[in-house]
Amino acid sequence: IYTDSKLSNLYFIDLENSAVVVVDKEGVYKKTLNAAEFANATDLFVNEAEDTLYVAAGSKILKATL
């Protein structure tokens, strides 16, 4: 799970479904980002100001647009 006081949302890795799920801080579902590589995700970082998500998966850093 990733968030901080400056972010609007919570982001969490769903390894079983190869996804990153986005919910707001009230728990309301926003969206799901899917990629086969997310099945190997170990960490993530979000830059909402730049609409960007970074996911560590194995030896790779993946970048996705929110």
JSON list of N, CA, C and O in Angstrom, two decimals:
[
{"chain": "A", "resi": 1, "resn": "ILE", "atom": "N", "xyz": [0.86, -1.18, 0.00]},
{"chain": "A", "resi": 1, "resn": "ILE", "atom": "CA", "xyz": [0.00, 0.00, 0.00]},
{"chain": "A", "resi": 1, "resn": "ILE", "atom": "C", "xyz": [0.90, 1.22, 0.00]},
{"chain": "A", "resi": 1, "resn": "ILE", "atom": "O", "xyz": [1.87, 1.28, 0.73]},
{"chain": "A", "resi": 2, "resn": "TYR", "atom": "N", "xyz": [0.52, 2.21, -0.84]},
{"chain": "A", "resi": 2, "resn": "TYR", "atom": "CA", "xyz": [1.31, 3.44, -0.92]},
{"chain": "A", "resi": 2, "resn": "TYR", "atom": "C", "xyz": [0.39, 4.64, -0.83]},
{"chain": "A", "resi": 2, "resn": "TYR", "atom": "O", "xyz": [-0.63, 4.71, -1.53]},
{"chain": "A", "resi": 3, "resn": "THR", "atom": "N", "xyz": [0.75, 5.58, 0.02]},
{"chain": "A", "resi": 3, "resn": "THR", "atom": "CA", "xyz": [0.11, 6.89, 0.10]},
{"chain": "A", "resi": 3, "resn": "THR", "atom": "C", "xyz": [0.97, 7.79, 0.96]},
{"chain": "A", "resi": 3, "resn": "THR", "atom": "O", "xyz": [1.95, 7.35, 1.56]},
{"chain": "A", "resi": 4, "resn": "ASP", "atom": "N", "xyz": [0.64, 9.05, 1.00]},
{"chain": "A", "resi": 4, "resn": "ASP", "atom": "CA", "xyz": [1.19, 9.98, 1.98]},
{"chain": "A", "resi": 4, "resn": "ASP", "atom": "C", "xyz": [0.18, 11.11, 2.16]},
{"chain": "A", "resi": 4, "resn": "ASP", "atom": "O", "xyz": [-0.86, 11.13, 1.49]},
{"chain": "A", "resi": 5, "resn": "SER", "atom": "N", "xyz": [0.47, 12.04, 3.03]},
{"chain": "A", "resi": 5, "resn": "SER", "atom": "CA", "xyz": [-0.50, 13.10, 3.36]},
{"chain": "A", "resi": 5, "resn": "SER", "atom": "C", "xyz": [-0.80, 14.02, 2.18]},
{"chain": "A", "resi": 5, "resn": "SER", "atom": "O", "xyz": [-1.85, 14.66, 2.16]},
{"chain": "A", "resi": 6, "resn": "LYS", "atom": "N", "xyz": [0.08, 14.08, 1.20]},
{"chain": "A", "resi": 6, "resn": "LYS", "atom": "CA", "xyz": [-0.11, 14.96, 0.06]},
{"chain": "A", "resi": 6, "resn": "LYS", "atom": "C", "xyz": [-0.90, 14.31, -1.08]},
{"chain": "A", "resi": 6, "resn": "LYS", "atom": "O", "xyz": [-1.36, 14.99, -1.98]},
{"chain": "A", "resi": 7, "resn": "LEU", "atom": "N", "xyz": [-1.05, 12.98, -1.04]},
{"chain": "A", "resi": 7, "resn": "LEU", "atom": "CA", "xyz": [-1.75, 12.27, -2.11]},
{"chain": "A", "resi": 7, "resn": "LEU", "atom": "C", "xyz": [-3.24, 12.20, -1.83]},
{"chain": "A", "resi": 7, "resn": "LEU", "atom": "O", "xyz": [-3.68, 12.14, -0.68]},
{"chain": "A", "resi": 8, "resn": "SER", "atom": "N", "xyz": [-4.03, 12.16, -2.90]},
{"chain": "A", "resi": 8, "resn": "SER", "atom": "CA", "xyz": [-5.48, 12.08, -2.79]},
{"chain": "A", "resi": 8, "resn": "SER", "atom": "C", "xyz": [-5.97, 10.65, -2.63]},
{"chain": "A", "resi": 8, "resn": "SER", "atom": "O", "xyz": [-7.08, 10.42, -2.19]},
{"chain": "A", "resi": 9, "resn": "ASN", "atom": "N", "xyz": [-5.13, 9.69, -3.02]},
{"chain": "A", "resi": 9, "resn": "ASN", "atom": "CA", "xyz": [-5.55, 8.30, -3.10]},
{"chain": "A", "resi": 9, "resn": "ASN", "atom": "C", "xyz": [-4.63, 7.34, -2.37]},
{"chain": "A", "resi": 9, "resn": "ASN", "atom": "O", "xyz": [-3.51, 7.70, -2.00]},
{"chain": "A", "resi": 10, "resn": "LEU", "atom": "N", "xyz": [-5.10, 6.10, -2.23]},
{"chain": "A", "resi": 10, "resn": "LEU", "atom": "CA", "xyz": [-4.31, 4.97, -1.77]},
{"chain": "A", "resi": 10, "resn": "LEU", "atom": "C", "xyz": [-4.05, 4.09, -2.99]},
{"chain": "A", "resi": 10, "resn": "LEU", "atom": "O", "xyz": [-4.94, 3.91, -3.83]},
{"chain": "A", "resi": 11, "resn": "TYR", "atom": "N", "xyz": [-2.87, 3.52, -3.07]},
{"chain": "A", "resi": 11, "resn": "TYR", "atom": "CA", "xyz": [-2.48, 2.66, -4.19]},
{"chain": "A", "resi": 11, "resn": "TYR", "atom": "C", "xyz": [-2.00, 1.35, -3.61]},
{"chain": "A", "resi": 11, "resn": "TYR", "atom": "O", "xyz": [-1.17, 1.34, -2.70]},
{"chain": "A", "resi": 12, "resn": "PHE", "atom": "N", "xyz": [-2.52, 0.24, -4.11]},
{"chain": "A", "resi": 12, "resn": "PHE", "atom": "CA", "xyz": [-2.02, -1.03, -3.61]},
{"chain": "A", "resi": 12, "resn": "PHE", "atom": "C", "xyz": [-1.85, -2.04, -4.74]},
{"chain": "A", "resi": 12, "resn": "PHE", "atom": "O", "xyz": [-2.54, -1.99, -5.75]},
{"chain": "A", "resi": 13, "resn": "ILE", "atom": "N", "xyz": [-0.87, -2.92, -4.54]},
{"chain": "A", "resi": 13, "resn": "ILE", "atom": "CA", "xyz": [-0.53, -3.94, -5.52]},
{"chain": "A", "resi": 13, "resn": "ILE", "atom": "C", "xyz": [-1.40, -5.16, -5.27]},
{"chain": "A", "resi": 13, "resn": "ILE", "atom": "O", "xyz": [-1.49, -5.66, -4.14]},
{"chain": "A", "resi": 14, "resn": "ASP", "atom": "N", "xyz": [-2.03, -5.65, -6.31]},
{"chain": "A", "resi": 14, "resn": "ASP", "atom": "CA", "xyz": [-2.83, -6.88, -6.28]},
{"chain": "A", "resi": 14, "resn": "ASP", "atom": "C", "xyz": [-2.07, -7.91, -7.12]},
{"chain": "A", "resi": 14, "resn": "ASP", "atom": "O", "xyz": [-2.23, -7.97, -8.33]},
{"chain": "A", "resi": 15, "resn": "LEU", "atom": "N", "xyz": [-1.19, -8.66, -6.47]},
{"chain": "A", "resi": 15, "resn": "LEU", "atom": "CA", "xyz": [-0.33, -9.62, -7.18]},
{"chain": "A", "resi": 15, "resn": "LEU", "atom": "C", "xyz": [-1.15, -10.70, -7.89]},
{"chain": "A", "resi": 15, "resn": "LEU", "atom": "O", "xyz": [-0.82, -11.11, -9.00]},
{"chain": "A", "resi": 16, "resn": "GLU", "atom": "N", "xyz": [-2.20, -11.15, -7.25]},
{"chain": "A", "resi": 16, "resn": "GLU", "atom": "CA", "xyz": [-3.01, -12.24, -7.81]},
{"chain": "A", "resi": 16, "resn": "GLU", "atom": "C", "xyz": [-3.63, -11.85, -9.16]},
{"chain": "A", "resi": 16, "resn": "GLU", "atom": "O", "xyz": [-3.77, -12.68, -10.05]},
{"chain": "A", "resi": 17, "resn": "ASN", "atom": "N", "xyz": [-3.98, -10.58, -9.31]},
{"chain": "A", "resi": 17, "resn": "ASN", "atom": "CA", "xyz": [-4.62, -10.11, -10.54]},
{"chain": "A", "resi": 17, "resn": "ASN", "atom": "C", "xyz": [-3.71, -9.25, -11.41]},
{"chain": "A", "resi": 17, "resn": "ASN", "atom": "O", "xyz": [-4.17, -8.61, -12.35]},
{"chain": "A", "resi": 18, "resn": "SER", "atom": "N", "xyz": [-2.40, -9.24, -11.09]},
{"chain": "A", "resi": 18, "resn": "SER", "atom": "CA", "xyz": [-1.42, -8.45, -11.85]},
{"chain": "A", "resi": 18, "resn": "SER", "atom": "C", "xyz": [-1.89, -7.01, -12.03]},
{"chain": "A", "resi": 18, "resn": "SER", "atom": "O", "xyz": [-1.97, -6.50, -13.15]},
{"chain": "A", "resi": 19, "resn": "ALA", "atom": "N", "xyz": [-2.20, -6.37, -10.91]},
{"chain": "A", "resi": 19, "resn": "ALA", "atom": "CA", "xyz": [-2.82, -5.05, -10.99]},
{"chain": "A", "resi": 19, "resn": "ALA", "atom": "C", "xyz": [-2.33, -4.13, -9.87]},
{"chain": "A", "resi": 19, "resn": "ALA", "atom": "O", "xyz": [-1.83, -4.58, -8.85]},
{"chain": "A", "resi": 20, "resn": "VAL", "atom": "N", "xyz": [-2.52, -2.83, -10.12]},
{"chain": "A", "resi": 20, "resn": "VAL", "atom": "CA", "xyz": [-2.42, -1.81, -9.08]},
{"chain": "A", "resi": 20, "resn": "VAL", "atom": "C", "xyz": [-3.81, -1.20, -8.97]},
{"chain": "A", "resi": 20, "resn": "VAL", "atom": "O", "xyz": [-4.39, -0.77, -9.97]},
{"chain": "A", "resi": 21, "resn": "VAL", "atom": "N", "xyz": [-4.35, -1.21, -7.78]},
{"chain": "A", "resi": 21, "resn": "VAL", "atom": "CA", "xyz": [-5.70, -0.71, -7.53]},
{"chain": "A", "resi": 21, "resn": "VAL", "atom": "C", "xyz": [-5.61, 0.65, -6.86]},
{"chain": "A", "resi": 21, "resn": "VAL", "atom": "O", "xyz": [-4.79, 0.86, -5.96]},
{"chain": "A", "resi": 22, "resn": "VAL", "atom": "N", "xyz": [-6.46, 1.57, -7.30]},
{"chain": "A", "resi": 22, "resn": "VAL", "atom": "CA", "xyz": [-6.49, 2.93, -6.77]},
{"chain": "A", "resi": 22, "resn": "VAL", "atom": "C", "xyz": [-7.85, 3.16, -6.10]},
{"chain": "A", "resi": 22, "resn": "VAL", "atom": "O", "xyz": [-8.89, 2.94, -6.72]},
{"chain": "A", "resi": 23, "resn": "VAL", "atom": "N", "xyz": [-7.80, 3.59, -4.85]},
{"chain": "A", "resi": 23, "resn": "VAL", "atom": "CA", "xyz": [-9.01, 3.98, -4.12]},
{"chain": "A", "resi": 23, "resn": "VAL", "atom": "C", "xyz": [-8.73, 5.33, -3.46]},
{"chain": "A", "resi": 23, "resn": "VAL", "atom": "O", "xyz": [-7.58, 5.65, -3.16]},
{"chain": "A", "resi": 24, "resn": "ASP", "atom": "N", "xyz": [-9.79, 6.11, -3.24]},
{"chain": "A", "resi": 24, "resn": "ASP", "atom": "CA", "xyz": [-9.55, 7.37, -2.55]},
{"chain": "A", "resi": 24, "resn": "ASP", "atom": "C", "xyz": [-9.43, 7.10, -1.05]},
{"chain": "A", "resi": 24, "resn": "ASP", "atom": "O", "xyz": [-9.61, 5.97, -0.60]},
{"chain": "A", "resi": 25, "resn": "LYS", "atom": "N", "xyz": [-9.14, 8.11, -0.28]},
{"chain": "A", "resi": 25, "resn": "LYS", "atom": "CA", "xyz": [-8.88, 7.91, 1.14]},
{"chain": "A", "resi": 25, "resn": "LYS", "atom": "C", "xyz": [-10.15, 7.65, 1.95]},
{"chain": "A", "resi": 25, "resn": "LYS", "atom": "O", "xyz": [-10.08, 7.35, 3.13]},
{"chain": "A", "resi": 26, "resn": "GLU", "atom": "N", "xyz": [-11.30, 7.71, 1.30]},
{"chain": "A", "resi": 26, "resn": "GLU", "atom": "CA", "xyz": [-12.56, 7.32, 1.92]},
{"chain": "A", "resi": 26, "resn": "GLU", "atom": "C", "xyz": [-12.88, 5.86, 1.59]},
{"chain": "A", "resi": 26, "resn": "GLU", "atom": "O", "xyz": [-13.89, 5.33, 2.04]},
{"chain": "A", "resi": 27, "resn": "GLY", "atom": "N", "xyz": [-12.03, 5.23, 0.75]},
{"chain": "A", "resi": 27, "resn": "GLY", "atom": "CA", "xyz": [-12.24, 3.83, 0.38]},
{"chain": "A", "resi": 27, "resn": "GLY", "atom": "C", "xyz": [-13.04, 3.62, -0.89]},
{"chain": "A", "resi": 27, "resn": "GLY", "atom": "O", "xyz": [-13.37, 2.49, -1.24]},
{"chain": "A", "resi": 28, "resn": "VAL", "atom": "N", "xyz": [-13.33, 4.70, -1.61]},
{"chain": "A", "resi": 28, "resn": "VAL", "atom": "CA", "xyz": [-14.10, 4.61, -2.85]},
{"chain": "A", "resi": 28, "resn": "VAL", "atom": "C", "xyz": [-13.18, 4.20, -3.99]},
{"chain": "A", "resi": 28, "resn": "VAL", "atom": "O", "xyz": [-12.15, 4.85, -4.23]},
{"chain": "A", "resi": 29, "resn": "TYR", "atom": "N", "xyz": [-13.56, 3.13, -4.70]},
{"chain": "A", "resi": 29, "resn": "TYR", "atom": "CA", "xyz": [-12.78, 2.64, -5.83]},
{"chain": "A", "resi": 29, "resn": "TYR", "atom": "C", "xyz": [-12.67, 3.69, -6.92]},
{"chain": "A", "resi": 29, "resn": "TYR", "atom": "O", "xyz": [-13.67, 4.33, -7.28]},
{"chain": "A", "resi": 30, "resn": "LYS", "atom": "N", "xyz": [-11.47, 3.88, -7.46]},
{"chain": "A", "resi": 30, "resn": "LYS", "atom": "CA", "xyz": [-11.23, 4.83, -8.55]},
{"chain": "A", "resi": 30, "resn": "LYS", "atom": "C", "xyz": [-10.92, 4.11, -9.86]},
{"chain": "A", "resi": 30, "resn": "LYS", "atom": "O", "xyz": [-11.54, 4.38, -10.87]},
{"chain": "A", "resi": 31, "resn": "LYS", "atom": "N", "xyz": [-9.91, 3.21, -9.83]},
{"chain": "A", "resi": 31, "resn": "LYS", "atom": "CA", "xyz": [-9.53, 2.50, -11.06]},
{"chain": "A", "resi": 31, "resn": "LYS", "atom": "C", "xyz": [-8.57, 1.37, -10.74]},
{"chain": "A", "resi": 31, "resn": "LYS", "atom": "O", "xyz": [-8.01, 1.29, -9.65]},
{"chain": "A", "resi": 32, "resn": "THR", "atom": "N", "xyz": [-8.38, 0.53, -11.74]},
{"chain": "A", "resi": 32, "resn": "THR", "atom": "CA", "xyz": [-7.40, -0.56, -11.68]},
{"chain": "A", "resi": 32, "resn": "THR", "atom": "C", "xyz": [-6.50, -0.45, -12.90]},
{"chain": "A", "resi": 32, "resn": "THR", "atom": "O", "xyz": [-6.99, -0.26, -14.02]},
{"chain": "A", "resi": 33, "resn": "LEU", "atom": "N", "xyz": [-5.20, -0.56, -12.68]},
{"chain": "A", "resi": 33, "resn": "LEU", "atom": "CA", "xyz": [-4.22, -0.59, -13.76]},
{"chain": "A", "resi": 33, "resn": "LEU", "atom": "C", "xyz": [-3.70, -2.02, -13.84]},
{"chain": "A", "resi": 33, "resn": "LEU", "atom": "O", "xyz": [-3.26, -2.57, -12.83]},
{"chain": "A", "resi": 34, "resn": "ASN", "atom": "N", "xyz": [-3.79, -2.64, -15.01]},
{"chain": "A", "resi": 34, "resn": "ASN", "atom": "CA", "xyz": [-3.35, -4.02, -15.18]},
{"chain": "A", "resi": 34, "resn": "ASN", "atom": "C", "xyz": [-2.15, -4.11, -16.11]},
{"chain": "A", "resi": 34, "resn": "ASN", "atom": "O", "xyz": [-2.09, -3.41, -17.12]},
{"chain": "A", "resi": 35, "resn": "ALA", "atom": "N", "xyz": [-1.22, -4.97, -15.75]},
{"chain": "A", "resi": 35, "resn": "ALA", "atom": "CA", "xyz": [-0.07, -5.30, -16.60]},
{"chain": "A", "resi": 35, "resn": "ALA", "atom": "C", "xyz": [0.48, -6.64, -16.10]},
{"chain": "A", "resi": 35, "resn": "ALA", "atom": "O", "xyz": [0.57, -6.85, -14.89]},
{"chain": "A", "resi": 36, "resn": "ALA", "atom": "N", "xyz": [0.83, -7.52, -16.99]},
{"chain": "A", "resi": 36, "resn": "ALA", "atom": "CA", "xyz": [1.35, -8.83, -16.61]},
{"chain": "A", "resi": 36, "resn": "ALA", "atom": "C", "xyz": [2.54, -8.70, -15.67]},
{"chain": "A", "resi": 36, "resn": "ALA", "atom": "O", "xyz": [2.69, -9.49, -14.73]},
{"chain": "A", "resi": 37, "resn": "GLU", "atom": "N", "xyz": [3.38, -7.67, -15.88]},
{"chain": "A", "resi": 37, "resn": "GLU", "atom": "CA", "xyz": [4.57, -7.47, -15.05]},
{"chain": "A", "resi": 37, "resn": "GLU", "atom": "C", "xyz": [4.24, -7.15, -13.60]},
{"chain": "A", "resi": 37, "resn": "GLU", "atom": "O", "xyz": [5.05, -7.35, -12.71]},
{"chain": "A", "resi": 38, "resn": "PHE", "atom": "N", "xyz": [3.03, -6.64, -13.33]},
{"chain": "A", "resi": 38, "resn": "PHE", "atom": "CA", "xyz": [2.63, -6.30, -11.96]},
{"chain": "A", "resi": 38, "resn": "PHE", "atom": "C", "xyz": [2.54, -7.54, -11.08]},
{"chain": "A", "resi": 38, "resn": "PHE", "atom": "O", "xyz": [2.52, -7.43, -9.86]},
{"chain": "A", "resi": 39, "resn": "ALA", "atom": "N", "xyz": [2.48, -8.73, -11.66]},
{"chain": "A", "resi": 39, "resn": "ALA", "atom": "CA", "xyz": [2.45, -9.98, -10.88]},
{"chain": "A", "resi": 39, "resn": "ALA", "atom": "C", "xyz": [3.74, -10.17, -10.09]},
{"chain": "A", "resi": 39, "resn": "ALA", "atom": "O", "xyz": [3.75, -10.90, -9.09]},
{"chain": "A", "resi": 40, "resn": "ASN", "atom": "N", "xyz": [4.82, -9.50, -10.51]},
{"chain": "A", "resi": 40, "resn": "ASN", "atom": "CA", "xyz": [6.12, -9.60, -9.83]},
{"chain": "A", "resi": 40, "resn": "ASN", "atom": "C", "xyz": [6.46, -8.34, -9.04]},
{"chain": "A", "resi": 40, "resn": "ASN", "atom": "O", "xyz": [7.60, -8.17, -8.62]},
{"chain": "A", "resi": 41, "resn": "ALA", "atom": "N", "xyz": [5.50, -7.46, -8.85]},
{"chain": "A", "resi": 41, "resn": "ALA", "atom": "CA", "xyz": [5.75, -6.18, -8.19]},
{"chain": "A", "resi": 41, "resn": "ALA", "atom": "C", "xyz": [6.12, -6.36, -6.73]},
{"chain": "A", "resi": 41, "resn": "ALA", "atom": "O", "xyz": [5.57, -7.22, -6.03]},
{"chain": "A", "resi": 42, "resn": "THR", "atom": "N", "xyz": [7.09, -5.56, -6.29]},
{"chain": "A", "resi": 42, "resn": "THR", "atom": "CA", "xyz": [7.52, -5.59, -4.90]},
{"chain": "A", "resi": 42, "resn": "THR", "atom": "C", "xyz": [7.38, -4.24, -4.21]},
{"chain": "A", "resi": 42, "resn": "THR", "atom": "O", "xyz": [7.37, -4.17, -2.99]},
{"chain": "A", "resi": 43, "resn": "ASP", "atom": "N", "xyz": [7.26, -3.16, -4.98]},
{"chain": "A", "resi": 43, "resn": "ASP", "atom": "CA", "xyz": [7.15, -1.83, -4.41]},
{"chain": "A", "resi": 43, "resn": "ASP", "atom": "C", "xyz": [6.57, -0.88, -5.44]},
{"chain": "A", "resi": 43, "resn": "ASP", "atom": "O", "xyz": [6.58, -1.18, -6.64]},
{"chain": "A", "resi": 44, "resn": "LEU", "atom": "N", "xyz": [6.05, 0.25, -4.99]},
{"chain": "A", "resi": 44, "resn": "LEU", "atom": "CA", "xyz": [5.55, 1.25, -5.92]},
{"chain": "A", "resi": 44, "resn": "LEU", "atom": "C", "xyz": [5.73, 2.65, -5.36]},
{"chain": "A", "resi": 44, "resn": "LEU", "atom": "O", "xyz": [5.87, 2.83, -4.15]},
{"chain": "A", "resi": 45, "resn": "PHE", "atom": "N", "xyz": [5.74, 3.60, -6.26]},
{"chain": "A", "resi": 45, "resn": "PHE", "atom": "CA", "xyz": [5.86, 5.02, -5.94]},
{"chain": "A", "resi": 45, "resn": "PHE", "atom": "C", "xyz": [4.92, 5.78, -6.86]},
{"chain": "A", "resi": 45, "resn": "PHE", "atom": "O", "xyz": [4.81, 5.45, -8.04]},
{"chain": "A", "resi": 46, "resn": "VAL", "atom": "N", "xyz": [4.24, 6.78, -6.33]},
{"chain": "A", "resi": 46, "resn": "VAL", "atom": "CA", "xyz": [3.27, 7.54, -7.12]},
{"chain": "A", "resi": 46, "resn": "VAL", "atom": "C", "xyz": [3.62, 9.02, -7.08]},
{"chain": "A", "resi": 46, "resn": "VAL", "atom": "O", "xyz": [3.92, 9.57, -6.02]},
{"chain": "A", "resi": 47, "resn": "ASN", "atom": "N", "xyz": [3.56, 9.65, -8.25]},
{"chain": "A", "resi": 47, "resn": "ASN", "atom": "CA", "xyz": [3.68, 11.10, -8.36]},
{"chain": "A", "resi": 47, "resn": "ASN", "atom": "C", "xyz": [2.38, 11.60, -8.98]},
{"chain": "A", "resi": 47, "resn": "ASN", "atom": "O", "xyz": [2.23, 11.60, -10.20]},
{"chain": "A", "resi": 48, "resn": "GLU", "atom": "N", "xyz": [1.40, 11.96, -8.13]},
{"chain": "A", "resi": 48, "resn": "GLU", "atom": "CA", "xyz": [0.11, 12.40, -8.65]},
{"chain": "A", "resi": 48, "resn": "GLU", "atom": "C", "xyz": [0.22, 13.70, -9.44]},
{"chain": "A", "resi": 48, "resn": "GLU", "atom": "O", "xyz": [-0.52, 13.90, -10.40]},
{"chain": "A", "resi": 49, "resn": "ALA", "atom": "N", "xyz": [1.15, 14.57, -9.05]},
{"chain": "A", "resi": 49, "resn": "ALA", "atom": "CA", "xyz": [1.31, 15.84, -9.76]},
{"chain": "A", "resi": 49, "resn": "ALA", "atom": "C", "xyz": [1.68, 15.61, -11.22]},
{"chain": "A", "resi": 49, "resn": "ALA", "atom": "O", "xyz": [1.30, 16.39, -12.09]},
{"chain": "A", "resi": 50, "resn": "GLU", "atom": "N", "xyz": [2.43, 14.55, -11.48]},
{"chain": "A", "resi": 50, "resn": "GLU", "atom": "CA", "xyz": [2.84, 14.21, -12.86]},
{"chain": "A", "resi": 50, "resn": "GLU", "atom": "C", "xyz": [2.00, 13.09, -13.44]},
{"chain": "A", "resi": 50, "resn": "GLU", "atom": "O", "xyz": [2.28, 12.60, -14.53]},
{"chain": "A", "resi": 51, "resn": "ASP", "atom": "N", "xyz": [0.99, 12.62, -12.69]},
{"chain": "A", "resi": 51, "resn": "ASP", "atom": "CA", "xyz": [0.10, 11.55, -13.14]},
{"chain": "A", "resi": 51, "resn": "ASP", "atom": "C", "xyz": [0.87, 10.28, -13.49]},
{"chain": "A", "resi": 51, "resn": "ASP", "atom": "O", "xyz": [0.59, 9.62, -14.49]},
{"chain": "A", "resi": 52, "resn": "THR", "atom": "N", "xyz": [1.86, 9.93, -12.65]},
{"chain": "A", "resi": 52, "resn": "THR", "atom": "CA", "xyz": [2.77, 8.83, -12.96]},
{"chain": "A", "resi": 52, "resn": "THR", "atom": "C", "xyz": [2.88, 7.85, -11.79]},
{"chain": "A", "resi": 52, "resn": "THR", "atom": "O", "xyz": [2.94, 8.25, -10.64]},
{"chain": "A", "resi": 53, "resn": "LEU", "atom": "N", "xyz": [2.94, 6.57, -12.15]},
{"chain": "A", "resi": 53, "resn": "LEU", "atom": "CA", "xyz": [3.12, 5.48, -11.20]},
{"chain": "A", "resi": 53, "resn": "LEU", "atom": "C", "xyz": [4.38, 4.72, -11.59]},
{"chain": "A", "resi": 53, "resn": "LEU", "atom": "O", "xyz": [4.60, 4.45, -12.78]},
{"chain": "A", "resi": 54, "resn": "TYR", "atom": "N", "xyz": [5.22, 4.41, -10.61]},
{"chain": "A", "resi": 54, "resn": "TYR", "atom": "CA", "xyz": [6.42, 3.61, -10.85]},
{"chain": "A", "resi": 54, "resn": "TYR", "atom": "C", "xyz": [6.30, 2.34, -10.02]},
{"chain": "A", "resi": 54, "resn": "TYR", "atom": "O", "xyz": [5.94, 2.39, -8.84]},
{"chain": "A", "resi": 55, "resn": "VAL", "atom": "N", "xyz": [6.57, 1.20, -10.64]},
{"chain": "A", "resi": 55, "resn": "VAL", "atom": "CA", "xyz": [6.45, -0.09, -9.97]},
{"chain": "A", "resi": 55, "resn": "VAL", "atom": "C", "xyz": [7.76, -0.85, -10.11]},
{"chain": "A", "resi": 55, "resn": "VAL", "atom": "O", "xyz": [8.29, -1.00, -11.22]},
{"chain": "A", "resi": 56, "resn": "ALA", "atom": "N", "xyz": [8.29, -1.32, -8.98]},
{"chain": "A", "resi": 56, "resn": "ALA", "atom": "CA", "xyz": [9.48, -2.19, -8.99]},
{"chain": "A", "resi": 56, "resn": "ALA", "atom": "C", "xyz": [8.98, -3.62, -9.18]},
{"chain": "A", "resi": 56, "resn": "ALA", "atom": "O", "xyz": [8.16, -4.11, -8.40]},
{"chain": "A", "resi": 57, "resn": "ALA", "atom": "N", "xyz": [9.46, -4.28, -10.22]},
{"chain": "A", "resi": 57, "resn": "ALA", "atom": "CA", "xyz": [9.05, -5.65, -10.53]},
{"chain": "A", "resi": 57, "resn": "ALA", "atom": "C", "xyz": [10.29, -6.42, -10.99]},
{"chain": "A", "resi": 57, "resn": "ALA", "atom": "O", "xyz": [10.80, -6.18, -12.08]},
{"chain": "A", "resi": 58, "resn": "GLY", "atom": "N", "xyz": [10.78, -7.29, -10.13]},
{"chain": "A", "resi": 58, "resn": "GLY", "atom": "CA", "xyz": [12.02, -8.00, -10.46]},
{"chain": "A", "resi": 58, "resn": "GLY", "atom": "C", "xyz": [13.16, -7.01, -10.57]},
{"chain": "A", "resi": 58, "resn": "GLY", "atom": "O", "xyz": [13.36, -6.18, -9.69]},
{"chain": "A", "resi": 59, "resn": "SER", "atom": "N", "xyz": [13.89, -7.05, -11.67]},
{"chain": "A", "resi": 59, "resn": "SER", "atom": "CA", "xyz": [15.00, -6.13, -11.88]},
{"chain": "A", "resi": 59, "resn": "SER", "atom": "C", "xyz": [14.59, -4.90, -12.69]},
{"chain": "A", "resi": 59, "resn": "SER", "atom": "O", "xyz": [15.43, -4.12, -13.10]},
{"chain": "A", "resi": 60, "resn": "LYS", "atom": "N", "xyz": [13.28, -4.71, -12.89]},
{"chain": "A", "resi": 60, "resn": "LYS", "atom": "CA", "xyz": [12.78, -3.61, -13.70]},
{"chain": "A", "resi": 60, "resn": "LYS", "atom": "C", "xyz": [12.06, -2.57, -12.86]},
{"chain": "A", "resi": 60, "resn": "LYS", "atom": "O", "xyz": [11.48, -2.88, -11.83]},
{"chain": "A", "resi": 61, "resn": "ILE", "atom": "N", "xyz": [12.08, -1.33, -13.35]},
{"chain": "A", "resi": 61, "resn": "ILE", "atom": "CA", "xyz": [11.23, -0.27, -12.84]},
{"chain": "A", "resi": 61, "resn": "ILE", "atom": "C", "xyz": [10.26, 0.07, -13.96]},
{"chain": "A", "resi": 61, "resn": "ILE", "atom": "O", "xyz": [10.67, 0.50, -15.04]},
{"chain": "A", "resi": 62, "resn": "LEU", "atom": "N", "xyz": [8.98, -0.17, -13.72]},
{"chain": "A", "resi": 62, "resn": "LEU", "atom": "CA", "xyz": [7.95, 0.07, -14.72]},
{"chain": "A", "resi": 62, "resn": "LEU", "atom": "C", "xyz": [7.32, 1.43, -14.47]},
{"chain": "A", "resi": 62, "resn": "LEU", "atom": "O", "xyz": [7.14, 1.84, -13.32]},
{"chain": "A", "resi": 63, "resn": "LYS", "atom": "N", "xyz": [6.96, 2.11, -15.54]},
{"chain": "A", "resi": 63, "resn": "LYS", "atom": "CA", "xyz": [6.34, 3.42, -15.44]},
{"chain": "A", "resi": 63, "resn": "LYS", "atom": "C", "xyz": [4.98, 3.36, -16.13]},
{"chain": "A", "resi": 63, "resn": "LYS", "atom": "O", "xyz": [4.86, 2.84, -17.24]},
{"chain": "A", "resi": 64, "resn": "ALA", "atom": "N", "xyz": [3.96, 3.90, -15.45]},
{"chain": "A", "resi": 64, "resn": "ALA", "atom": "CA", "xyz": [2.61, 3.90, -16.03]},
{"chain": "A", "resi": 64, "resn": "ALA", "atom": "C", "xyz": [1.96, 5.26, -15.77]},
{"chain": "A", "resi": 64, "resn": "ALA", "atom": "O", "xyz": [2.27, 5.93, -14.79]},
{"chain": "A", "resi": 65, "resn": "THR", "atom": "N", "xyz": [1.09, 5.62, -16.67]},
{"chain": "A", "resi": 65, "resn": "THR", "atom": "CA", "xyz": [0.32, 6.86, -16.51]},
{"chain": "A", "resi": 65, "resn": "THR", "atom": "C", "xyz": [-0.92, 6.56, -15.70]},
{"chain": "A", "resi": 65, "resn": "THR", "atom": "O", "xyz": [-1.61, 5.58, -15.96]},
{"chain": "A", "resi": 66, "resn": "LEU", "atom": "N", "xyz": [-1.17, 7.41, -14.72]},
{"chain": "A", "resi": 66, "resn": "LEU", "atom": "CA", "xyz": [-2.38, 7.24, -13.93]},
{"chain": "A", "resi": 66, "resn": "LEU", "atom": "C", "xyz": [-3.55, 7.72, -14.74]},
{"chain": "A", "resi": 66, "resn": "LEU", "atom": "O", "xyz": [-4.60, 7.42, -14.73]}
]
